[in-house]
């Protein structure tokens, strides 16, 4: 048991990069600081969002629904996050060989990554729920010990369900596609995510409301407000959720323990196919580079699932608006702290968040891995490599951008000059963040990695690009909210100047090994 506790501590520190803070290597320490800072910043931003939700609910005299809304948000966010992250690290992580070499039981070694994942999610859930409780102190007249008990139970139920359901869905989809001999990473990613979020989409479609709070409250696994804590239906809901969590956890642990070798072998076969697909060849430079980039992109489930969600989400949003899933949407308006946000404002803001939230380029160079030497010796200018990698990200968003133009013109009836301005702004913004991602990755490449997650989500370049996106998004949204072409044109000009400057910097740079 003592060894197991030490292993838990080691695994948690390893996942959070805390152990790297004591490294003698300066670059490793810097990378750990970047990673931890990114995690902390994202978590603090989420707590800030919880505060905004509380203010919004209080303005509508609906604070009792806060825990219903929070439980729903946490469940869906954790579930989508786990879908995007995948479970390869749980099945066969980079430290698996070390764990299995230790003097511990086989089942402990197999389940350690999963159990450490449970613990991290449980801690985060408890912190968020306690923060929510602090915000509702003046509104709740319930004994603290009763509230604490409910929050502790929810802190176990929410993450367990989010992890277990996504794991089992991804496992079923992977084996089903393998059975019908139609397995590829893109299909697996889209199907797994689609199956998981199908209930959420169903509740959104049937809510007939533009209020996000109604969407998530209706789609919450925790059906009753905290005011009903003394009612029988509240207790029954809690007991039912607890039973489902226990059953799914038992199934997940059983599958991971007794089929661990099979799952591990499945993952290694995928890795072998991915390395085969990533072979780089030169024919006509631009077309060959672009074809090679798409092959490399679609070779990784982690790469695809973490960057395809926003382009697909953009398409789905536009289709929902065009087929009038939400009636009378153009007339919708929403008051937040004295500001009126119309449906057009909201749609435009979400569009630019989609465009800038993720980019394939922040890890596109690093994803070459150890085969980067092929590019180093090839007679290809770095600007052509940059254009090919940037083009992948732009092409992924083109269908969504085309539908956005149709929505602007047919649903919101904007003027032609405004429409042209918005099209140019969307394209320059997308090009800007794509080039920023490539330039940052060129400056901070990571070619030595053993797991897709290390380079796609945890690399220094990805974190820095994400920070730049988070700083830039509010600026773009503020200008869009003002709505005047005279505010939009200077932003377009500034973006074009940045694009030219960065492309010039790229052309004078060279690929380096690190």
Coordinates of C-alpha atoms in Angstrom, one line a residue:
X1 CA 0.0 0.0 0.0
X2 CA 2.9 2.4 0.8
X3 CA 4.4 1.7 -2.6
X4 CA 1.0 2.4 -4.2
X5 CA 0.8 5.8 -2.5
X6 CA 4.3 6.7 -3.6
X7 CA 3.3 5.7 -7.2
X8 CA 0.2 7.8 -7.0
X9 CA 2.3 10.8 -5.9
X10 CA 4.8 10.1 -8.7
X11 CA 2.1 9.8 -11.3
X12 CA 0.2 12.9 -10.3
X13 CA 3.4 15.0 -10.2
X14 CA 4.4 13.6 -13.6
X15 CA 1.1 14.4 -15.2
X16 CA 1.1 18.0 -13.8
X17 CA 4.8 18.4 -14.7
X18 CA 5.6 19.2 -11.0
X19 CA 8.5 16.8 -10.9
X20 CA 10.2 18.6 -13.8
X21 CA 10.5 21.8 -11.7
X22 CA 13.5 20.1 -9.9
X23 CA 15.2 19.1 -13.1
X24 CA 18.9 20.1 -13.6
X25 CA 18.0 20.9 -17.2
X26 CA 17.1 24.5 -17.6
X27 CA 14.9 23.9 -20.7
X28 CA 12.9 21.1 -18.9
X29 CA 12.3 23.5 -15.9
X30 CA 11.1 26.3 -18.3
X31 CA 8.8 23.8 -20.1
X32 CA 7.3 22.7 -16.8
X33 CA 6.7 26.3 -15.7
X34 CA 5.0 27.0 -19.1
X35 CA 2.8 23.9 -18.7
X36 CA 1.8 24.5 -15.1
X37 CA 1.2 28.2 -15.8
X38 CA -1.1 27.2 -18.7
X39 CA -3.1 24.8 -16.5
X40 CA -3.4 27.3 -13.7
X41 CA -4.5 30.1 -16.1
X42 CA -7.1 27.9 -17.7
X43 CA -8.5 26.8 -14.3
X44 CA -8.6 30.4 -13.0
X45 CA -10.4 31.5 -16.2
X46 CA -13.0 28.8 -15.6
X47 CA -13.5 29.9 -12.0
X48 CA -14.0 33.4 -13.4
X49 CA -16.6 32.0 -15.7
X50 CA -18.3 30.4 -12.7
X51 CA -18.4 33.8 -11.0
X52 CA -20.0 35.3 -14.1
X53 CA -22.6 32.5 -14.2
X54 CA -23.4 33.2 -10.5
X55 CA -23.9 37.0 -11.2
X56 CA -26.1 36.1 -14.2
X57 CA -28.3 33.7 -12.2
X58 CA -28.5 36.2 -9.4
X59 CA -29.7 38.9 -11.8
X60 CA -32.5 36.5 -12.8
X61 CA -33.3 35.4 -9.2
X62 CA -32.3 31.8 -10.0
X63 CA -29.3 31.1 -7.8
X64 CA -30.8 27.8 -6.6
X65 CA -30.0 26.4 -10.1
X66 CA -26.3 27.1 -9.8
X67 CA -25.3 23.6 -8.7
X68 CA -27.5 22.0 -11.4
X69 CA -25.8 24.2 -14.0
X70 CA -22.3 23.6 -12.5
X71 CA -22.7 19.8 -12.4
X72 CA -23.9 19.9 -16.1
X73 CA -21.0 22.1 -17.2
X74 CA -18.4 20.0 -15.4
X75 CA -19.8 16.7 -16.7
X76 CA -19.9 17.9 -20.4
X77 CA -16.5 19.7 -20.2
X78 CA -14.7 16.8 -18.6
X79 CA -16.4 14.4 -21.1
X80 CA -15.5 16.4 -24.2
X81 CA -12.0 17.0 -22.8
X82 CA -11.5 13.2 -22.3
X83 CA -12.8 12.6 -25.8
X84 CA -10.3 15.0 -27.2
X85 CA -7.5 13.7 -25.1
X86 CA -8.1 10.1 -25.8
X87 CA -7.3 7.2 -23.5
X88 CA -4.0 6.0 -25.0
X89 CA -2.1 7.4 -22.1
X90 CA -4.3 5.4 -19.7
X91 CA -3.8 2.2 -21.6
X92 CA -0.1 2.5 -22.4
X93 CA 1.6 5.8 -21.2
X94 CA 5.2 6.8 -21.6
X95 CA 6.0 5.8 -18.1
X96 CA 4.3 2.3 -18.4
X97 CA 7.6 0.4 -18.7
X98 CA 8.8 2.1 -15.5
X99 CA 5.6 1.4 -13.6
X100 CA 5.5 -2.3 -14.6
X101 CA 9.2 -2.7 -13.6
X102 CA 8.4 -1.8 -10.0
X103 CA 7.7 -4.4 -7.2
X104 CA 3.9 -3.9 -7.3
X105 CA 1.1 -6.1 -8.3
X106 CA 0.1 -6.4 -11.9
X107 CA -3.4 -4.9 -11.4
X108 CA -1.9 -2.0 -9.6
X109 CA 0.3 -1.2 -12.5
X110 CA -2.5 -1.5 -15.0
X111 CA -5.0 0.7 -13.1
X112 CA -2.6 3.3 -11.8
X113 CA -2.9 5.7 -14.8
X114 CA -6.7 5.5 -14.6
X115 CA -6.9 5.9 -10.9
X116 CA -4.6 9.0 -11.0
X117 CA -6.9 10.4 -13.7
X118 CA -9.9 9.9 -11.4
X119 CA -8.1 11.7 -8.5
X120 CA -7.1 14.8 -10.5
X121 CA -10.7 15.1 -11.9
X122 CA -12.2 14.6 -8.4
X123 CA -10.0 17.3 -6.9
X124 CA -10.8 19.8 -9.6
X125 CA -14.5 19.1 -9.3
X126 CA -14.5 19.6 -5.6
X127 CA -12.7 22.9 -5.8
X128 CA -15.2 24.2 -8.4
X129 CA -18.2 23.1 -6.4
X130 CA -16.8 24.6 -3.2
X131 CA -16.2 27.8 -5.1
X132 CA -19.8 27.7 -6.2
X133 CA -20.9 27.1 -2.6
X134 CA -19.0 30.1 -1.4
X135 CA -20.8 32.2 -4.0
X136 CA -24.2 31.0 -2.7
X137 CA -23.5 31.3 1.0
X138 CA -25.9 34.3 1.4
X139 CA -28.7 32.5 -0.5
X140 CA -28.7 29.1 1.1
X141 CA -30.1 28.4 4.5
X142 CA -28.9 24.8 4.8
X143 CA -26.5 23.2 7.3
X144 CA -22.9 23.2 6.0
X145 CA -22.4 19.5 6.8
X146 CA -25.4 18.6 4.6
X147 CA -24.1 20.7 1.7
X148 CA -20.6 19.4 2.2
X149 CA -21.9 15.8 2.0
X150 CA -23.7 16.5 -1.2
X151 CA -20.7 18.2 -2.8
X152 CA -18.4 15.4 -1.8
X153 CA -20.7 12.8 -3.4
X154 CA -21.1 15.0 -6.6
X155 CA -17.3 15.4 -6.6
X156 CA -17.0 11.6 -7.1
X157 CA -20.0 11.1 -9.3
X158 CA -19.4 13.8 -12.0
X159 CA -15.7 12.9 -12.9
X160 CA -16.3 9.2 -12.7
X161 CA -19.2 9.3 -15.1
X162 CA -17.4 11.7 -17.5
X163 CA -14.3 9.5 -17.6
X164 CA -16.1 6.1 -17.6
X165 CA -18.6 6.9 -20.3
X166 CA -16.1 8.5 -22.7
X167 CA -13.7 5.6 -22.2
X168 CA -16.4 2.9 -22.9
X169 CA -17.8 4.9 -25.9
X170 CA -14.4 5.3 -27.5
X171 CA -13.6 1.7 -26.9
X172 CA -16.8 0.5 -28.5
X173 CA -16.4 2.8 -31.5
X174 CA -12.8 1.7 -32.1
X175 CA -13.6 -2.0 -32.0
X176 CA -16.8 -1.6 -34.1
X177 CA -14.8 0.3 -36.8
X178 CA -12.1 -2.3 -36.6
X179 CA -14.7 -5.1 -37.0
X180 CA -16.2 -3.6 -40.1
X181 CA -12.7 -2.8 -41.4
X182 CA -13.5 0.9 -41.7
X183 CA -11.2 2.1 -38.9
X184 CA -9.4 5.5 -39.3
X185 CA -8.6 8.2 -36.7
X186 CA -11.0 10.8 -38.1
X187 CA -14.0 8.5 -38.2
X188 CA -13.3 7.2 -34.7
X189 CA -12.9 10.7 -33.3
X190 CA -16.1 12.1 -34.9
X191 CA -18.2 9.1 -34.0
X192 CA -17.0 8.9 -30.4
X193 CA -17.5 12.6 -29.8
X194 CA -20.8 12.6 -31.7
X195 CA -22.2 9.8 -29.6
X196 CA -21.2 11.4 -26.3
X197 CA -22.6 14.9 -27.1
X198 CA -25.8 13.6 -28.8
X199 CA -27.9 14.0 -25.6
X200 CA -26.5 17.5 -25.1
X201 CA -27.4 18.4 -28.7
X202 CA -30.9 16.9 -28.3
X203 CA -31.6 19.0 -25.2
X204 CA -30.3 22.1 -26.9
X205 CA -32.5 21.5 -30.0
X206 CA -35.6 20.8 -27.9
X207 CA -35.1 23.7 -25.4
X208 CA -36.1 26.2 -28.1
X209 CA -34.1 28.8 -26.2
X210 CA -31.0 30.9 -26.9
X211 CA -30.1 31.0 -23.2
X212 CA -27.1 28.7 -22.6
X213 CA -28.2 28.3 -19.0
X214 CA -31.4 26.5 -20.1
X215 CA -29.4 24.3 -22.4
X216 CA -27.1 23.0 -19.7
X217 CA -29.7 22.9 -16.9
X218 CA -31.9 20.7 -19.1
X219 CA -28.9 18.5 -20.0
X220 CA -27.7 18.2 -16.4
X221 CA -27.2 14.8 -14.8
X222 CA -28.1 16.4 -11.4
X223 CA -31.8 17.2 -12.0
X224 CA -32.9 19.0 -8.8
X225 CA -31.8 22.3 -7.2
X226 CA -30.1 22.4 -3.9
X227 CA -33.2 23.9 -2.3
X228 CA -34.9 20.4 -2.8
X229 CA -32.2 18.7 -0.6
X230 CA -34.8 17.5 1.9
X231 CA -37.1 16.1 -0.8
X232 CA -37.2 12.4 -1.6
X233 CA -36.8 12.9 -5.4
X234 CA -33.5 14.8 -4.7
X235 CA -32.1 11.8 -2.7
X236 CA -33.3 9.3 -5.3
X237 CA -31.6 11.3 -8.1
X238 CA -28.3 11.3 -6.0
X239 CA -28.6 7.5 -5.3
X240 CA -29.3 6.7 -8.9
X241 CA -26.3 8.7 -10.1
X242 CA -24.1 7.0 -7.5
X243 CA -25.2 3.6 -8.6
X244 CA -24.5 4.4 -12.3
X245 CA -21.1 5.8 -11.3
X246 CA -20.2 2.6 -9.4
X247 CA -21.4 0.3 -12.2
X248 CA -19.6 2.2 -15.0
X249 CA -16.4 2.4 -12.8
X250 CA -16.6 -1.4 -12.2
X251 CA -16.9 -2.1 -15.9
X252 CA -14.1 0.3 -16.8
X253 CA -11.7 -1.1 -14.3
X254 CA -12.7 -4.7 -15.4
X255 CA -12.1 -3.9 -19.0
X256 CA -8.8 -2.1 -18.4
X257 CA -7.5 -4.9 -16.1
X258 CA -8.5 -8.1 -18.0
X259 CA -8.1 -6.7 -21.5
X260 CA -5.1 -4.6 -20.9
X261 CA -2.8 -6.6 -23.2
X262 CA -5.4 -6.5 -26.0
X263 CA -5.9 -2.7 -25.7
X264 CA -2.1 -2.1 -25.5
X265 CA -1.6 -4.2 -28.7
X266 CA -4.4 -2.3 -30.4
X267 CA -2.7 1.0 -29.6
X268 CA 0.7 -0.1 -30.8
X269 CA -0.8 -1.2 -34.1
X270 CA -2.3 2.3 -34.5
X271 CA 1.1 3.8 -33.8
X272 CA 2.8 1.6 -36.4
X273 CA 0.2 2.6 -39.0
X274 CA 0.7 6.2 -38.1
X275 CA 4.4 6.1 -38.6
X276 CA 3.9 4.4 -41.9
X277 CA 1.5 7.1 -43.1
X278 CA 3.9 9.9 -42.1
X279 CA 6.6 9.1 -44.6
X280 CA 7.5 12.3 -46.4
X281 CA 8.1 12.3 -50.2
X282 CA 8.7 15.1 -52.7
X283 CA 7.0 15.4 -56.0
X284 CA 5.7 18.8 -57.1
X285 CA 6.6 20.8 -54.0
X286 CA 3.4 22.6 -53.0
X287 CA 0.9 19.8 -53.8
X288 CA 3.2 17.1 -52.4
X289 CA 3.8 19.1 -49.2
X290 CA 0.0 19.8 -48.8
X291 CA -0.8 16.1 -49.4
X292 CA 1.9 15.1 -46.9
X293 CA 0.5 17.5 -44.3
X294 CA -3.0 16.1 -44.6
X295 CA -1.7 12.5 -44.3
X296 CA 0.3 13.5 -41.2
X297 CA -2.6 15.3 -39.7
X298 CA -5.1 12.5 -40.2
X299 CA -2.7 9.9 -38.9
X300 CA -3.2 10.9 -35.3
X301 CA -6.5 10.6 -33.4
X302 CA -5.2 13.0 -30.7
X303 CA -4.2 15.6 -33.3
X304 CA -7.5 15.4 -35.2
X305 CA -9.8 15.3 -32.2
X306 CA -8.1 18.3 -30.5
X307 CA -8.2 20.5 -33.6
X308 CA -11.2 19.4 -35.6
X309 CA -13.8 20.2 -33.0
X310 CA -13.9 23.9 -33.7
X311 CA -14.2 23.6 -37.6
X312 CA -16.9 21.0 -37.1
X313 CA -18.6 23.1 -34.4
X314 CA -18.6 26.1 -36.8
X315 CA -20.3 24.0 -39.5
X316 CA -22.9 22.6 -37.0
X317 CA -23.7 26.0 -35.6
X318 CA -24.4 27.4 -39.1
X319 CA -26.5 24.5 -40.2
X320 CA -28.6 24.7 -37.0
X321 CA -29.2 28.4 -37.7
X322 CA -30.0 27.9 -41.4
X323 CA -32.6 25.1 -40.8
X324 CA -34.2 27.2 -38.0
X325 CA -33.6 24.8 -35.2
X326 CA -34.1 27.8 -32.9
X327 CA -37.1 29.8 -34.0
X328 CA -37.1 33.6 -34.1
X329 CA -33.4 33.7 -33.5
X330 CA -32.7 37.0 -35.4
X331 CA -34.9 38.8 -32.9
X332 CA -33.1 37.5 -29.9
X333 CA -31.3 39.9 -27.5
X334 CA -29.6 39.3 -24.2
X335 CA -28.8 41.9 -21.5
X336 CA -25.5 41.3 -19.5
X337 CA -24.5 43.9 -16.9
X338 CA -26.0 46.8 -18.8
X339 CA -24.9 45.7 -22.3
X340 CA -27.3 44.4 -24.9
X341 CA -26.1 41.5 -27.0
X342 CA -28.1 40.6 -30.1
X343 CA -28.2 37.3 -31.9
X344 CA -25.9 38.7 -34.5
X345 CA -23.4 39.8 -31.9
X346 CA -23.5 36.4 -30.3
X347 CA -23.1 34.5 -33.6
X348 CA -20.2 36.7 -34.7
X349 CA -18.4 36.3 -31.4
X350 CA -18.8 32.6 -31.4
X351 CA -17.5 32.5 -35.0
X352 CA -14.3 34.3 -34.1
X353 CA -13.8 32.1 -31.0
X354 CA -14.1 29.1 -33.2
X355 CA -11.6 30.5 -35.7
X356 CA -9.0 31.3 -33.0
X357 CA -9.5 28.8 -30.3
X358 CA -7.5 26.0 -31.9
X359 CA -5.0 25.8 -34.7
X360 CA -3.2 22.8 -36.2
X361 CA 0.0 24.8 -36.8
X362 CA 1.1 25.2 -33.1
X363 CA 2.4 21.6 -33.1
X364 CA 2.7 20.9 -36.9
X365 CA 6.5 21.1 -37.0
X366 CA 6.9 19.2 -33.7
X367 CA 4.6 16.5 -35.0
X368 CA 7.2 15.6 -37.6
X369 CA 9.0 14.0 -34.7
X370 CA 12.4 12.4 -35.3
X371 CA 11.7 12.4 -39.1
X372 CA 12.3 16.1 -39.1
X373 CA 15.8 15.4 -40.5
X374 CA 14.1 14.7 -43.9
X375 CA 13.0 18.3 -44.1
X376 CA 16.4 19.5 -42.9
X377 CA 18.1 18.0 -46.0
X378 CA 15.4 18.6 -48.5
X379 CA 15.8 21.5 -51.0
X380 CA 12.6 23.1 -49.9
X381 CA 12.3 26.7 -48.7
X382 CA 10.9 27.1 -45.2
X383 CA 8.2 29.5 -46.5
X384 CA 6.8 26.6 -48.7
X385 CA 6.7 24.4 -45.6
X386 CA 5.0 27.1 -43.7
X387 CA 2.4 27.7 -46.4
X388 CA 1.6 24.0 -46.6
X389 CA 1.1 23.7 -42.8
X390 CA -0.9 27.0 -42.6
X391 CA -3.0 25.9 -45.5
X392 CA -4.2 22.8 -43.7
X393 CA -5.6 24.9 -40.9
X394 CA -7.2 27.3 -43.3
X395 CA -8.8 24.6 -45.4
X396 CA -10.3 22.9 -42.4
X397 CA -12.3 26.2 -41.6
X398 CA -13.3 27.1 -45.2
X399 CA -16.6 25.1 -45.2
X400 CA -17.6 26.8 -41.9
X401 CA -16.6 30.2 -43.2
X402 CA -18.6 29.7 -46.4
X403 CA -21.7 28.8 -44.3
X404 CA -21.1 31.8 -42.0
X405 CA -21.3 34.1 -45.1
X406 CA -24.6 32.5 -46.0
X407 CA -26.0 33.0 -42.5
X408 CA -24.9 36.6 -42.3
X409 CA -26.6 37.4 -45.6
X410 CA -29.8 35.3 -45.4
X411 CA -30.6 35.3 -41.7
X412 CA -29.2 38.6 -40.4
X413 CA -29.5 40.5 -43.7
X414 CA -26.3 42.5 -43.3
X415 CA -25.3 45.0 -45.9
X416 CA -22.9 43.9 -48.7
X417 CA -20.0 46.3 -47.5
X418 CA -20.3 44.9 -44.0
X419 CA -20.4 41.3 -45.3
X420 CA -17.3 41.8 -47.4
X421 CA -15.5 43.4 -44.4
X422 CA -16.5 40.5 -42.2
X423 CA -15.2 37.9 -44.8
X424 CA -11.9 39.7 -45.0
X425 CA -11.6 40.0 -41.2
X426 CA -12.4 36.2 -40.8
X427 CA -9.8 35.2 -43.3
X428 CA -7.1 37.6 -42.0
X429 CA -7.8 36.5 -38.4
X430 CA -7.6 32.8 -39.3
X431 CA -4.4 33.4 -41.3
X432 CA -2.9 35.4 -38.4
X433 CA -3.4 32.7 -35.8
X434 CA -2.3 30.0 -38.2
X435 CA 1.0 31.8 -38.9
X436 CA 1.4 32.7 -35.2
X437 CA 1.1 29.0 -34.4
X438 CA 3.8 28.0 -37.0
X439 CA 6.2 30.8 -35.9
X440 CA 5.9 29.9 -32.2
X441 CA 6.4 26.2 -33.1
X442 CA 9.4 27.2 -35.2
X443 CA 10.9 29.0 -32.2
X444 CA 10.0 26.2 -29.7
X445 CA 10.0 22.9 -31.5
X446 CA 9.7 19.5 -29.7
X447 CA 10.8 16.7 -31.9
X448 CA 11.5 14.1 -29.2
X449 CA 8.3 12.8 -27.8
X450 CA 6.7 9.4 -27.2
X451 CA 3.0 10.3 -27.0
X452 CA 0.9 12.4 -29.2
X453 CA -0.6 14.2 -26.2
X454 CA 2.9 15.6 -25.3
X455 CA 3.2 17.5 -28.6
X456 CA -0.4 18.3 -29.4
X457 CA -1.6 19.6 -26.1
X458 CA 1.3 19.9 -23.7
X459 CA 4.1 21.3 -25.8
X460 CA 5.5 24.8 -25.1
X461 CA 4.5 26.0 -28.5
X462 CA 0.9 24.9 -28.1
X463 CA 0.6 26.6 -24.7
X464 CA 2.1 29.8 -25.9
X465 CA -0.1 29.9 -28.9
X466 CA -3.2 29.3 -26.7
X467 CA -2.2 32.2 -24.5
X468 CA -1.8 34.5 -27.5
X469 CA -5.3 33.3 -28.7
X470 CA -6.9 34.0 -25.3
X471 CA -5.4 37.5 -25.3
X472 CA -6.4 38.3 -28.9
X473 CA -9.9 36.9 -28.8
X474 CA -11.4 39.5 -26.4
X475 CA -9.9 42.3 -28.6
X476 CA -11.4 41.0 -31.8
X477 CA -14.8 40.4 -30.0
X478 CA -14.8 44.0 -28.6
X479 CA -14.2 45.4 -32.1
X480 CA -16.9 43.1 -33.5
X481 CA -19.4 44.2 -30.8
X482 CA -18.9 47.8 -31.7
X483 CA -20.0 46.8 -35.2
X484 CA -18.8 49.7 -37.3
X485 CA -16.8 49.2 -40.5
X486 CA -14.6 52.1 -39.4
X487 CA -13.5 50.0 -36.4
X488 CA -13.1 46.8 -38.3
X489 CA -10.9 48.2 -41.1
X490 CA -8.0 49.2 -38.9
X491 CA -8.0 45.8 -37.2
X492 CA -7.8 44.2 -40.7
X493 CA -4.9 46.4 -41.6
X494 CA -3.1 45.6 -38.4
X495 CA -3.6 41.9 -38.9
X496 CA -2.3 42.1 -42.5
X497 CA 0.8 44.0 -41.3
X498 CA 1.4 41.3 -38.6
X499 CA 1.0 38.6 -41.2
X500 CA 3.5 40.2 -43.6
X501 CA 6.0 40.8 -40.8
X502 CA 5.7 37.2 -39.5
X503 CA 6.1 35.7 -43.0
X504 CA 9.2 37.8 -43.5
X505 CA 10.5 36.5 -40.2
X506 CA 9.8 32.9 -41.2
X507 CA 11.5 33.3 -44.6
X508 CA 14.7 34.5 -42.7
X509 CA 14.5 31.6 -40.3
X510 CA 15.7 28.0 -40.5
X511 CA 14.6 24.7 -39.1
X512 CA 16.6 23.7 -36.0
X513 CA 16.9 20.5 -34.0
X514 CA 16.4 20.7 -30.2

